[in-house]
Amino acid sequence: MVAGIVRSLMAYAVPLLACFALAGCSGKDGTAQGRVIAVSIEPQRCLLERIAGGRYDVVTVLPPGTDPETFEPAMSVRMRLADADAYMMAGHLPFEATFGRSLKGDNPRLLTMDTSEGIDIITGTHVHSDGHGHSHDADPHTWTSARNAKIMAGNMLRGLCRLDPEGADVYKKNYSSLVLWIDSLDSAISQRLEHVKGCSFVVWHPSLSYFARDYGLNQISVGSEGKEATARALQRSVDRAVADSVRVFFFQREFDSRQADAVNRHIGARMVAIDPLGYDWEGQMNLIADELACP
């Protein structure tokens, strides 16, 4: 009987706790008070939360484990963000432009902004459609570069100050601390990778183009845009990887582990699972650097 009472109480308590969790902070010290900013991906949330300092709730549009190349936000996502103050896009993910316009149509006061503005965009690694018959070849993985992340953070700072001038001093102080953190990470990675500059690594999906550019490395992609590569293109990539004596093969476990494992039988590299879309942005940057620096 006691167990039954406990179960009944839990049945009411869990939904009630969930309601409190979704409500956000409501303190009198400048905390969120239900104010929401949407971002496209978790690495953006990692950066923005450090700058916002609790004055906004940050909501990520792309669910964990979802391929951004094929993702289409559900109506429930639009409804959840109906009263959001801003949508800060990563910049070049296929779903963003259409979704941003849709949110703006529902909420004309919504601030929409591209946090990749000012980044030197790499082209030729991706080709995707914006949903309106237009193809784009911009590499969207801008956040896999510490130097790009600093630019993105600067854009986020400007957006926050525009939305909430009263909190500008807080945002600027937090941004300064964030920049010191990013610069320190960038410097440490540069030192760790100095001895492998000019070397090559393999990645299934071409998600580390900006990382490779920052540190003088060569990315060899064996897959693209969530599709299987042609036999000829795949053979060229494998031949190049073997010729370059590649030691590391990065892959995303939820998307391409089976295919990557089959290809690596011909390459013989050390396979390393990464999560470039995860919240632990610093952890992923360090993981990639450590694996490349390892003999």
PDB file of C-alpha atoms in Angstrom:
ATOM      1  CA  MET A   1       0.000   0.000   0.000  1.00  0.00           C
ATOM      2  CA  VAL A   2       2.838   2.371   0.900  1.00  0.00           C
ATOM      3  CA  ALA A   3       4.497   1.662  -2.425  1.00  0.00           C
ATOM      4  CA  GLY A   4       1.263   2.504  -4.196  1.00  0.00           C
ATOM      5  CA  ILE A   5       1.014   5.837  -2.389  1.00  0.00           C
ATOM      6  CA  VAL A   6       4.606   6.674  -3.326  1.00  0.00           C
ATOM      7  CA  ARG A   7       3.923   5.875  -6.976  1.00  0.00           C
ATOM      8  CA  SER A   8       0.839   8.090  -6.928  1.00  0.00           C
ATOM      9  CA  LEU A   9       2.779  10.974  -5.413  1.00  0.00           C
ATOM     10  CA  MET A  10       5.530  10.592  -7.999  1.00  0.00           C
ATOM     11  CA  ALA A  11       2.968  10.625 -10.801  1.00  0.00           C
ATOM     12  CA  TYR A  12       1.966  14.120  -9.724  1.00  0.00           C
ATOM     13  CA  ALA A  13       5.382  15.323  -8.630  1.00  0.00           C
ATOM     14  CA  VAL A  14       7.295  14.598 -11.835  1.00  0.00           C
ATOM     15  CA  PRO A  15       5.052  16.685 -14.150  1.00  0.00           C
ATOM     16  CA  LEU A  16       5.017  19.457 -11.530  1.00  0.00           C
ATOM     17  CA  LEU A  17       8.820  19.523 -11.375  1.00  0.00           C
ATOM     18  CA  ALA A  18       8.949  19.556 -15.172  1.00  0.00           C
ATOM     19  CA  CYS A  19       6.732  22.627 -15.225  1.00  0.00           C
ATOM     20  CA  PHE A  20       9.090  24.406 -12.829  1.00  0.00           C
ATOM     21  CA  ALA A  21      12.083  23.420 -14.983  1.00  0.00           C
ATOM     22  CA  LEU A  22      10.504  24.815 -18.152  1.00  0.00           C
ATOM     23  CA  ALA A  23       9.442  28.019 -16.456  1.00  0.00           C
ATOM     24  CA  GLY A  24      13.011  29.292 -16.146  1.00  0.00           C
ATOM     25  CA  CYS A  25      14.473  31.579 -13.485  1.00  0.00           C
ATOM     26  CA  SER A  26      12.330  34.306 -12.025  1.00  0.00           C
ATOM     27  CA  GLY A  27      14.552  36.056  -9.490  1.00  0.00           C
ATOM     28  CA  LYS A  28      14.728  39.802  -8.916  1.00  0.00           C
ATOM     29  CA  ASP A  29      18.468  40.017  -9.634  1.00  0.00           C
ATOM     30  CA  GLY A  30      18.333  40.170 -13.422  1.00  0.00           C
ATOM     31  CA  THR A  31      17.911  36.449 -14.023  1.00  0.00           C
ATOM     32  CA  ALA A  32      16.053  35.041 -17.002  1.00  0.00           C
ATOM     33  CA  GLN A  33      12.446  35.645 -15.836  1.00  0.00           C
ATOM     34  CA  GLY A  34      11.149  33.579 -18.745  1.00  0.00           C
ATOM     35  CA  ARG A  35      13.256  35.352 -21.388  1.00  0.00           C
ATOM     36  CA  VAL A  36      14.419  32.939 -24.068  1.00  0.00           C
ATOM     37  CA  ILE A  37      17.020  32.974 -26.825  1.00  0.00           C
ATOM     38  CA  ALA A  38      17.109  30.114 -29.326  1.00  0.00           C
ATOM     39  CA  VAL A  39      20.318  28.821 -30.890  1.00  0.00           C
ATOM     40  CA  SER A  40      20.727  26.163 -33.542  1.00  0.00           C
ATOM     41  CA  ILE A  41      23.250  23.838 -31.902  1.00  0.00           C
ATOM     42  CA  GLU A  42      24.666  22.930 -28.499  1.00  0.00           C
ATOM     43  CA  PRO A  43      28.153  24.454 -28.976  1.00  0.00           C
ATOM     44  CA  GLN A  44      26.430  27.822 -29.446  1.00  0.00           C
ATOM     45  CA  ARG A  45      24.534  27.298 -26.202  1.00  0.00           C
ATOM     46  CA  CYS A  46      27.841  26.561 -24.453  1.00  0.00           C
ATOM     47  CA  LEU A  47      29.204  29.941 -25.559  1.00  0.00           C
ATOM     48  CA  LEU A  48      26.041  32.000 -25.168  1.00  0.00           C
ATOM     49  CA  GLU A  49      25.276  30.807 -21.645  1.00  0.00           C
ATOM     50  CA  ARG A  50      28.719  31.970 -20.532  1.00  0.00           C
ATOM     51  CA  ILE A  51      28.021  35.468 -21.861  1.00  0.00           C
ATOM     52  CA  ALA A  52      24.357  35.708 -20.833  1.00  0.00           C
ATOM     53  CA  GLY A  53      25.171  34.727 -17.261  1.00  0.00           C
ATOM     54  CA  GLY A  54      21.670  33.472 -16.461  1.00  0.00           C
ATOM     55  CA  ARG A  55      19.832  36.563 -17.703  1.00  0.00           C
ATOM     56  CA  TYR A  56      18.337  34.487 -20.558  1.00  0.00           C
ATOM     57  CA  ASP A  57      17.312  30.874 -20.895  1.00  0.00           C
ATOM     58  CA  VAL A  58      19.077  29.428 -23.943  1.00  0.00           C
ATOM     59  CA  VAL A  59      17.188  26.800 -25.947  1.00  0.00           C
ATOM     60  CA  THR A  60      18.820  24.620 -28.619  1.00  0.00           C
ATOM     61  CA  VAL A  61      16.785  23.855 -31.746  1.00  0.00           C
ATOM     62  CA  LEU A  62      18.673  20.766 -32.982  1.00  0.00           C
ATOM     63  CA  PRO A  63      18.013  17.748 -30.717  1.00  0.00           C
ATOM     64  CA  PRO A  64      20.976  15.612 -29.603  1.00  0.00           C
ATOM     65  CA  GLY A  65      21.913  12.853 -32.034  1.00  0.00           C
ATOM     66  CA  THR A  66      20.142  14.520 -34.976  1.00  0.00           C
ATOM     67  CA  ASP A  67      21.783  15.031 -38.372  1.00  0.00           C
ATOM     68  CA  PRO A  68      21.595  18.774 -39.204  1.00  0.00           C
ATOM     69  CA  GLU A  69      21.797  17.962 -42.915  1.00  0.00           C
ATOM     70  CA  THR A  70      18.345  16.325 -42.844  1.00  0.00           C
ATOM     71  CA  PHE A  71      16.746  17.983 -39.796  1.00  0.00           C
ATOM     72  CA  GLU A  72      13.388  19.725 -40.144  1.00  0.00           C
ATOM     73  CA  PRO A  73      12.103  21.423 -36.962  1.00  0.00           C
ATOM     74  CA  ALA A  74       8.691  20.184 -35.866  1.00  0.00           C
ATOM     75  CA  MET A  75       5.726  22.452 -35.209  1.00  0.00           C
ATOM     76  CA  SER A  76       6.180  21.778 -31.479  1.00  0.00           C
ATOM     77  CA  VAL A  77       9.587  23.494 -31.662  1.00  0.00           C
ATOM     78  CA  ARG A  78       8.039  26.573 -33.273  1.00  0.00           C
ATOM     79  CA  MET A  79       5.356  26.659 -30.599  1.00  0.00           C
ATOM     80  CA  ARG A  80       7.944  26.378 -27.813  1.00  0.00           C
ATOM     81  CA  LEU A  81       9.814  29.367 -29.258  1.00  0.00           C
ATOM     82  CA  ALA A  82       6.751  31.471 -30.065  1.00  0.00           C
ATOM     83  CA  ASP A  83       7.700  34.053 -27.415  1.00  0.00           C
ATOM     84  CA  ALA A  84      11.485  33.868 -27.798  1.00  0.00           C
ATOM     85  CA  ASP A  85      13.398  37.138 -27.871  1.00  0.00           C
ATOM     86  CA  ALA A  86      15.973  36.047 -30.459  1.00  0.00           C
ATOM     87  CA  TYR A  87      17.135  33.251 -32.713  1.00  0.00           C
ATOM     88  CA  MET A  88      20.926  33.216 -33.064  1.00  0.00           C
ATOM     89  CA  MET A  89      21.786  30.975 -36.008  1.00  0.00           C
ATOM     90  CA  ALA A  90      25.081  29.134 -36.437  1.00  0.00           C
ATOM     91  CA  GLY A  91      24.901  30.555 -39.937  1.00  0.00           C
ATOM     92  CA  HIS A  92      25.010  27.938 -42.678  1.00  0.00           C
ATOM     93  CA  LEU A  93      23.096  24.876 -41.525  1.00  0.00           C
ATOM     94  CA  PRO A  94      20.474  23.769 -44.082  1.00  0.00           C
ATOM     95  CA  PHE A  95      17.416  24.233 -41.859  1.00  0.00           C
ATOM     96  CA  GLU A  96      18.263  27.642 -40.404  1.00  0.00           C
ATOM     97  CA  ALA A  97      17.138  30.162 -43.008  1.00  0.00           C
ATOM     98  CA  THR A  98      13.690  28.647 -43.510  1.00  0.00           C
ATOM     99  CA  PHE A  99      13.182  28.065 -39.797  1.00  0.00           C
ATOM    100  CA  GLY A 100      14.292  31.600 -38.963  1.00  0.00           C
ATOM    101  CA  ARG A 101      11.796  33.086 -41.417  1.00  0.00           C
ATOM    102  CA  SER A 102       9.082  30.865 -39.968  1.00  0.00           C
ATOM    103  CA  LEU A 103       9.800  32.027 -36.417  1.00  0.00           C
ATOM    104  CA  LYS A 104       9.909  35.640 -37.561  1.00  0.00           C
ATOM    105  CA  GLY A 105       6.518  35.210 -39.225  1.00  0.00           C
ATOM    106  CA  ASP A 106       5.057  33.943 -35.969  1.00  0.00           C
ATOM    107  CA  ASN A 107       6.796  36.597 -33.890  1.00  0.00           C
ATOM    108  CA  PRO A 108       7.659  39.826 -35.794  1.00  0.00           C
ATOM    109  CA  ARG A 109       9.561  41.271 -32.809  1.00  0.00           C
ATOM    110  CA  LEU A 110      12.002  38.321 -32.843  1.00  0.00           C
ATOM    111  CA  LEU A 111      15.644  39.266 -33.368  1.00  0.00           C
ATOM    112  CA  THR A 112      17.259  36.911 -35.870  1.00  0.00           C
ATOM    113  CA  MET A 113      20.991  37.009 -36.430  1.00  0.00           C
ATOM    114  CA  ASP A 114      23.794  35.020 -38.035  1.00  0.00           C
ATOM    115  CA  THR A 115      26.529  34.421 -35.466  1.00  0.00           C
ATOM    116  CA  SER A 116      28.984  33.388 -38.218  1.00  0.00           C
ATOM    117  CA  GLU A 117      29.054  36.942 -39.608  1.00  0.00           C
ATOM    118  CA  GLY A 118      32.665  38.031 -40.061  1.00  0.00           C
ATOM    119  CA  ILE A 119      34.074  34.504 -40.385  1.00  0.00           C
ATOM    120  CA  ASP A 120      36.099  33.625 -43.475  1.00  0.00           C
ATOM    121  CA  ILE A 121      33.845  30.858 -44.765  1.00  0.00           C
ATOM    122  CA  ILE A 122      35.303  27.732 -46.359  1.00  0.00           C
ATOM    123  CA  THR A 123      33.510  26.536 -49.497  1.00  0.00           C
ATOM    124  CA  GLY A 124      33.528  23.363 -51.548  1.00  0.00           C
ATOM    125  CA  THR A 125      33.198  20.806 -48.753  1.00  0.00           C
ATOM    126  CA  HIS A 126      29.388  20.800 -48.678  1.00  0.00           C
ATOM    127  CA  VAL A 127      26.508  21.361 -51.069  1.00  0.00           C
ATOM    128  CA  HIS A 128      23.035  21.697 -49.601  1.00  0.00           C
ATOM    129  CA  SER A 129      19.687  23.272 -50.454  1.00  0.00           C
ATOM    130  CA  ASP A 130      18.023  26.028 -48.456  1.00  0.00           C
ATOM    131  CA  GLY A 131      14.580  24.588 -49.198  1.00  0.00           C
ATOM    132  CA  HIS A 132      13.814  27.208 -51.851  1.00  0.00           C
ATOM    133  CA  GLY A 133      15.639  25.640 -54.776  1.00  0.00           C
ATOM    134  CA  HIS A 134      18.942  27.385 -54.035  1.00  0.00           C
ATOM    135  CA  SER A 135      22.121  25.420 -53.399  1.00  0.00           C
ATOM    136  CA  HIS A 136      24.902  26.620 -51.122  1.00  0.00           C
ATOM    137  CA  ASP A 137      28.408  25.271 -50.717  1.00  0.00           C
ATOM    138  CA  ALA A 138      29.447  26.987 -47.487  1.00  0.00           C
ATOM    139  CA  ASP A 139      30.997  24.719 -44.878  1.00  0.00           C
ATOM    140  CA  PRO A 140      28.680  25.176 -41.869  1.00  0.00           C
ATOM    141  CA  HIS A 141      30.996  23.804 -39.150  1.00  0.00           C
ATOM    142  CA  THR A 142      32.350  27.213 -38.180  1.00  0.00           C
ATOM    143  CA  TRP A 143      32.301  26.459 -34.445  1.00  0.00           C
ATOM    144  CA  THR A 144      35.009  23.757 -34.733  1.00  0.00           C
ATOM    145  CA  SER A 145      37.560  26.569 -34.653  1.00  0.00           C
ATOM    146  CA  ALA A 146      38.501  28.465 -31.503  1.00  0.00           C
ATOM    147  CA  ARG A 147      39.202  31.554 -33.583  1.00  0.00           C
ATOM    148  CA  ASN A 148      35.780  31.355 -35.189  1.00  0.00           C
ATOM    149  CA  ALA A 149      34.153  30.746 -31.802  1.00  0.00           C
ATOM    150  CA  LYS A 150      35.570  34.071 -30.612  1.00  0.00           C
ATOM    151  CA  ILE A 151      33.941  35.834 -33.580  1.00  0.00           C
ATOM    152  CA  MET A 152      30.661  34.058 -32.891  1.00  0.00           C
ATOM    153  CA  ALA A 153      30.847  35.132 -29.248  1.00  0.00           C
ATOM    154  CA  GLY A 154      31.350  38.746 -30.331  1.00  0.00           C
ATOM    155  CA  ASN A 155      28.216  38.567 -32.461  1.00  0.00           C
ATOM    156  CA  MET A 156      26.308  37.058 -29.547  1.00  0.00           C
ATOM    157  CA  LEU A 157      27.490  39.891 -27.307  1.00  0.00           C
ATOM    158  CA  ARG A 158      26.162  42.496 -29.737  1.00  0.00           C
ATOM    159  CA  GLY A 159      22.829  40.683 -29.912  1.00  0.00           C
ATOM    160  CA  LEU A 160      22.509  40.517 -26.127  1.00  0.00           C
ATOM    161  CA  CYS A 161      23.355  44.206 -25.674  1.00  0.00           C
ATOM    162  CA  ARG A 162      20.745  45.102 -28.272  1.00  0.00           C
ATOM    163  CA  LEU A 163      18.091  42.985 -26.562  1.00  0.00           C
ATOM    164  CA  ASP A 164      18.932  43.990 -23.016  1.00  0.00           C
ATOM    165  CA  PRO A 165      20.922  47.253 -22.723  1.00  0.00           C
ATOM    166  CA  GLU A 166      20.540  47.162 -18.938  1.00  0.00           C
ATOM    167  CA  GLY A 167      22.619  44.013 -18.795  1.00  0.00           C
ATOM    168  CA  ALA A 168      25.344  45.268 -21.147  1.00  0.00           C
ATOM    169  CA  ASP A 169      27.980  45.604 -18.421  1.00  0.00           C
ATOM    170  CA  VAL A 170      27.367  42.025 -17.284  1.00  0.00           C
ATOM    171  CA  TYR A 171      27.543  40.717 -20.835  1.00  0.00           C
ATOM    172  CA  LYS A 172      30.747  42.605 -21.624  1.00  0.00           C
ATOM    173  CA  LYS A 173      32.442  41.362 -18.484  1.00  0.00           C
ATOM    174  CA  ASN A 174      31.398  37.765 -19.186  1.00  0.00           C
ATOM    175  CA  TYR A 175      32.470  38.102 -22.810  1.00  0.00           C
ATOM    176  CA  SER A 176      35.928  39.314 -21.779  1.00  0.00           C
ATOM    177  CA  SER A 177      36.336  36.258 -19.561  1.00  0.00           C
ATOM    178  CA  LEU A 178      35.126  34.008 -22.362  1.00  0.00           C
ATOM    179  CA  VAL A 179      37.624  35.485 -24.821  1.00  0.00           C
ATOM    180  CA  LEU A 180      40.490  34.870 -22.390  1.00  0.00           C
ATOM    181  CA  TRP A 181      39.320  31.257 -22.055  1.00  0.00           C
ATOM    182  CA  ILE A 182      39.081  30.773 -25.833  1.00  0.00           C
ATOM    183  CA  ASP A 183      42.460  32.411 -26.467  1.00  0.00           C
ATOM    184  CA  SER A 184      44.072  30.200 -23.844  1.00  0.00           C
ATOM    185  CA  LEU A 185      42.558  27.103 -25.452  1.00  0.00           C
ATOM    186  CA  ASP A 186      43.669  28.192 -28.926  1.00  0.00           C
ATOM    187  CA  SER A 187      47.209  28.847 -27.731  1.00  0.00           C
ATOM    188  CA  ALA A 188      47.433  25.491 -25.957  1.00  0.00           C
ATOM    189  CA  ILE A 189      46.181  23.607 -29.022  1.00  0.00           C
ATOM    190  CA  SER A 190      48.599  25.474 -31.289  1.00  0.00           C
ATOM    191  CA  GLN A 191      51.507  24.400 -29.091  1.00  0.00           C
ATOM    192  CA  ARG A 192      50.346  20.776 -28.918  1.00  0.00           C
ATOM    193  CA  LEU A 193      49.975  20.526 -32.695  1.00  0.00           C
ATOM    194  CA  GLU A 194      53.079  22.428 -33.771  1.00  0.00           C
ATOM    195  CA  HIS A 195      55.015  19.202 -34.369  1.00  0.00           C
ATOM    196  CA  VAL A 196      52.321  17.712 -36.641  1.00  0.00           C
ATOM    197  CA  LYS A 197      51.707  20.797 -38.798  1.00  0.00           C
ATOM    198  CA  GLY A 198      51.266  19.712 -42.425  1.00  0.00           C
ATOM    199  CA  CYS A 199      50.080  16.224 -41.445  1.00  0.00           C
ATOM    200  CA  SER A 200      46.782  14.704 -42.578  1.00  0.00           C
ATOM    201  CA  PHE A 201      43.880  13.101 -40.755  1.00  0.00           C
ATOM    202  CA  VAL A 202      40.741  11.336 -41.966  1.00  0.00           C
ATOM    203  CA  VAL A 203      37.187  12.263 -41.045  1.00  0.00           C
ATOM    204  CA  TRP A 204      34.033  10.664 -42.368  1.00  0.00           C
ATOM    205  CA  HIS A 205      31.940  13.815 -42.568  1.00  0.00           C
ATOM    206  CA  PRO A 206      33.984  16.963 -43.431  1.00  0.00           C
ATOM    207  CA  SER A 207      33.299  18.644 -40.101  1.00  0.00           C
ATOM    208  CA  LEU A 208      36.810  19.765 -39.143  1.00  0.00           C
ATOM    209  CA  SER A 209      37.746  22.008 -42.080  1.00  0.00           C
ATOM    210  CA  TYR A 210      38.098  25.127 -39.901  1.00  0.00           C
ATOM    211  CA  PHE A 211      40.065  23.267 -37.231  1.00  0.00           C
ATOM    212  CA  ALA A 212      42.437  21.994 -39.924  1.00  0.00           C
ATOM    213  CA  ARG A 213      42.857  25.496 -41.361  1.00  0.00           C
ATOM    214  CA  ASP A 214      43.658  27.009 -37.966  1.00  0.00           C
ATOM    215  CA  TYR A 215      46.475  24.588 -37.208  1.00  0.00           C
ATOM    216  CA  GLY A 216      47.937  23.852 -40.636  1.00  0.00           C
ATOM    217  CA  LEU A 217      46.540  20.340 -41.025  1.00  0.00           C
ATOM    218  CA  ASN A 218      45.027  18.459 -43.975  1.00  0.00           C
ATOM    219  CA  GLN A 219      41.518  17.039 -43.653  1.00  0.00           C
ATOM    220  CA  ILE A 220      40.717  14.020 -45.819  1.00  0.00           C
ATOM    221  CA  SER A 221      36.974  13.394 -45.965  1.00  0.00           C
ATOM    222  CA  VAL A 222      35.689   9.997 -47.088  1.00  0.00           C
ATOM    223  CA  GLY A 223      31.987  10.854 -46.874  1.00  0.00           C
ATOM    224  CA  SER A 224      29.932  13.987 -47.510  1.00  0.00           C
ATOM    225  CA  GLU A 225      26.514  15.494 -46.792  1.00  0.00           C
ATOM    226  CA  GLY A 226      25.231  12.403 -45.009  1.00  0.00           C
ATOM    227  CA  LYS A 227      25.469  10.371 -48.218  1.00  0.00           C
ATOM    228  CA  GLU A 228      27.686   7.472 -49.162  1.00  0.00           C
ATOM    229  CA  ALA A 229      30.571   8.527 -51.388  1.00  0.00           C
ATOM    230  CA  THR A 230      30.917   7.084 -54.894  1.00  0.00           C
ATOM    231  CA  ALA A 231      33.276   4.143 -55.199  1.00  0.00           C
ATOM    232  CA  ARG A 232      35.776   6.205 -57.219  1.00  0.00           C
ATOM    233  CA  ALA A 233      35.776   9.150 -54.781  1.00  0.00           C
ATOM    234  CA  LEU A 234      36.066   6.800 -51.835  1.00  0.00           C
ATOM    235  CA  GLN A 235      39.042   5.031 -53.394  1.00  0.00           C
ATOM    236  CA  ARG A 236      40.780   8.357 -54.032  1.00  0.00           C
ATOM    237  CA  SER A 237      40.344   9.347 -50.383  1.00  0.00           C
ATOM    238  CA  VAL A 238      41.600   5.971 -49.149  1.00  0.00           C
ATOM    239  CA  ASP A 239      44.610   6.099 -51.464  1.00  0.00           C
ATOM    240  CA  ARG A 240      45.479   9.599 -50.255  1.00  0.00           C
ATOM    241  CA  ALA A 241      45.110   8.602 -46.607  1.00  0.00           C
ATOM    242  CA  VAL A 242      47.434   5.635 -47.092  1.00  0.00           C
ATOM    243  CA  ALA A 243      49.957   7.758 -49.014  1.00  0.00           C
ATOM    244  CA  ASP A 244      49.917  10.384 -46.243  1.00  0.00           C
ATOM    245  CA  SER A 245      50.368   7.722 -43.526  1.00  0.00           C
ATOM    246  CA  VAL A 246      47.275   8.943 -41.709  1.00  0.00           C
ATOM    247  CA  ARG A 247      47.162   7.883 -38.051  1.00  0.00           C
ATOM    248  CA  VAL A 248      43.731   9.174 -36.933  1.00  0.00           C
ATOM    249  CA  PHE A 249      40.247   8.605 -38.354  1.00  0.00           C
ATOM    250  CA  PHE A 250      37.536  10.766 -36.728  1.00  0.00           C
ATOM    251  CA  PHE A 251      33.897   9.724 -36.973  1.00  0.00           C
ATOM    252  CA  GLN A 252      30.538  10.526 -35.381  1.00  0.00           C
ATOM    253  CA  ARG A 253      29.249   7.382 -33.721  1.00  0.00           C
ATOM    254  CA  GLU A 254      25.538   8.062 -34.234  1.00  0.00           C
ATOM    255  CA  PHE A 255      25.867   8.773 -37.963  1.00  0.00           C
ATOM    256  CA  ASP A 256      28.661   6.824 -39.608  1.00  0.00           C
ATOM    257  CA  SER A 257      30.363   4.250 -37.344  1.00  0.00           C
ATOM    258  CA  ARG A 258      29.546   1.212 -39.523  1.00  0.00           C
ATOM    259  CA  GLN A 259      30.698   2.845 -42.757  1.00  0.00           C
ATOM    260  CA  ALA A 260      33.777   4.376 -41.150  1.00  0.00           C
ATOM    261  CA  ASP A 261      34.838   1.030 -39.685  1.00  0.00           C
ATOM    262  CA  ALA A 262      34.570  -0.653 -43.087  1.00  0.00           C
ATOM    263  CA  VAL A 263      36.639   2.051 -44.808  1.00  0.00           C
ATOM    264  CA  ASN A 264      39.269   2.051 -42.091  1.00  0.00           C
ATOM    265  CA  ARG A 265      40.073  -1.577 -42.760  1.00  0.00           C
ATOM    266  CA  HIS A 266      41.892  -0.277 -45.843  1.00  0.00           C
ATOM    267  CA  ILE A 267      43.516   2.677 -44.039  1.00  0.00           C
ATOM    268  CA  GLY A 268      44.536   1.169 -40.709  1.00  0.00           C
ATOM    269  CA  ALA A 269      44.231   4.400 -38.682  1.00  0.00           C
ATOM    270  CA  ARG A 270      43.228   4.815 -35.035  1.00  0.00           C
ATOM    271  CA  MET A 271      39.472   5.380 -34.952  1.00  0.00           C
ATOM    272  CA  VAL A 272      38.239   8.141 -32.648  1.00  0.00           C
ATOM    273  CA  ALA A 273      34.583   8.995 -31.992  1.00  0.00           C
ATOM    274  CA  ILE A 274      33.876  12.730 -31.750  1.00  0.00           C
ATOM    275  CA  ASP A 275      30.771  14.794 -31.072  1.00  0.00           C
ATOM    276  CA  PRO A 276      31.211  18.198 -32.748  1.00  0.00           C
ATOM    277  CA  LEU A 277      27.537  18.981 -32.069  1.00  0.00           C
ATOM    278  CA  GLY A 278      27.807  18.350 -28.326  1.00  0.00           C
ATOM    279  CA  TYR A 279      27.597  20.914 -25.524  1.00  0.00           C
ATOM    280  CA  ASP A 280      31.116  20.222 -24.244  1.00  0.00           C
ATOM    281  CA  TRP A 281      32.775  22.360 -26.896  1.00  0.00           C
ATOM    282  CA  GLU A 282      36.080  22.706 -25.045  1.00  0.00           C
ATOM    283  CA  GLY A 283      36.220  18.977 -24.333  1.00  0.00           C
ATOM    284  CA  GLN A 284      35.745  18.129 -27.997  1.00  0.00           C
ATOM    285  CA  MET A 285      38.372  20.629 -29.134  1.00  0.00           C
ATOM    286  CA  ASN A 286      40.857  19.151 -26.673  1.00  0.00           C
ATOM    287  CA  LEU A 287      39.953  15.579 -27.637  1.00  0.00           C
ATOM    288  CA  ILE A 288      40.621  16.282 -31.320  1.00  0.00           C
ATOM    289  CA  ALA A 289      43.889  18.062 -30.535  1.00  0.00           C
ATOM    290  CA  ASP A 290      45.110  15.350 -28.180  1.00  0.00           C
ATOM    291  CA  GLU A 291      44.421  12.577 -30.693  1.00  0.00           C
ATOM    292  CA  LEU A 292      46.219  14.441 -33.476  1.00  0.00           C
ATOM    293  CA  ALA A 293      49.193  15.203 -31.246  1.00  0.00           C
ATOM    294  CA  CYS A 294      49.476  11.601 -30.080  1.00  0.00           C
ATOM    295  CA  PRO A 295      52.231   9.623 -31.883  1.00  0.00           C
TER     296      PRO A 295
END
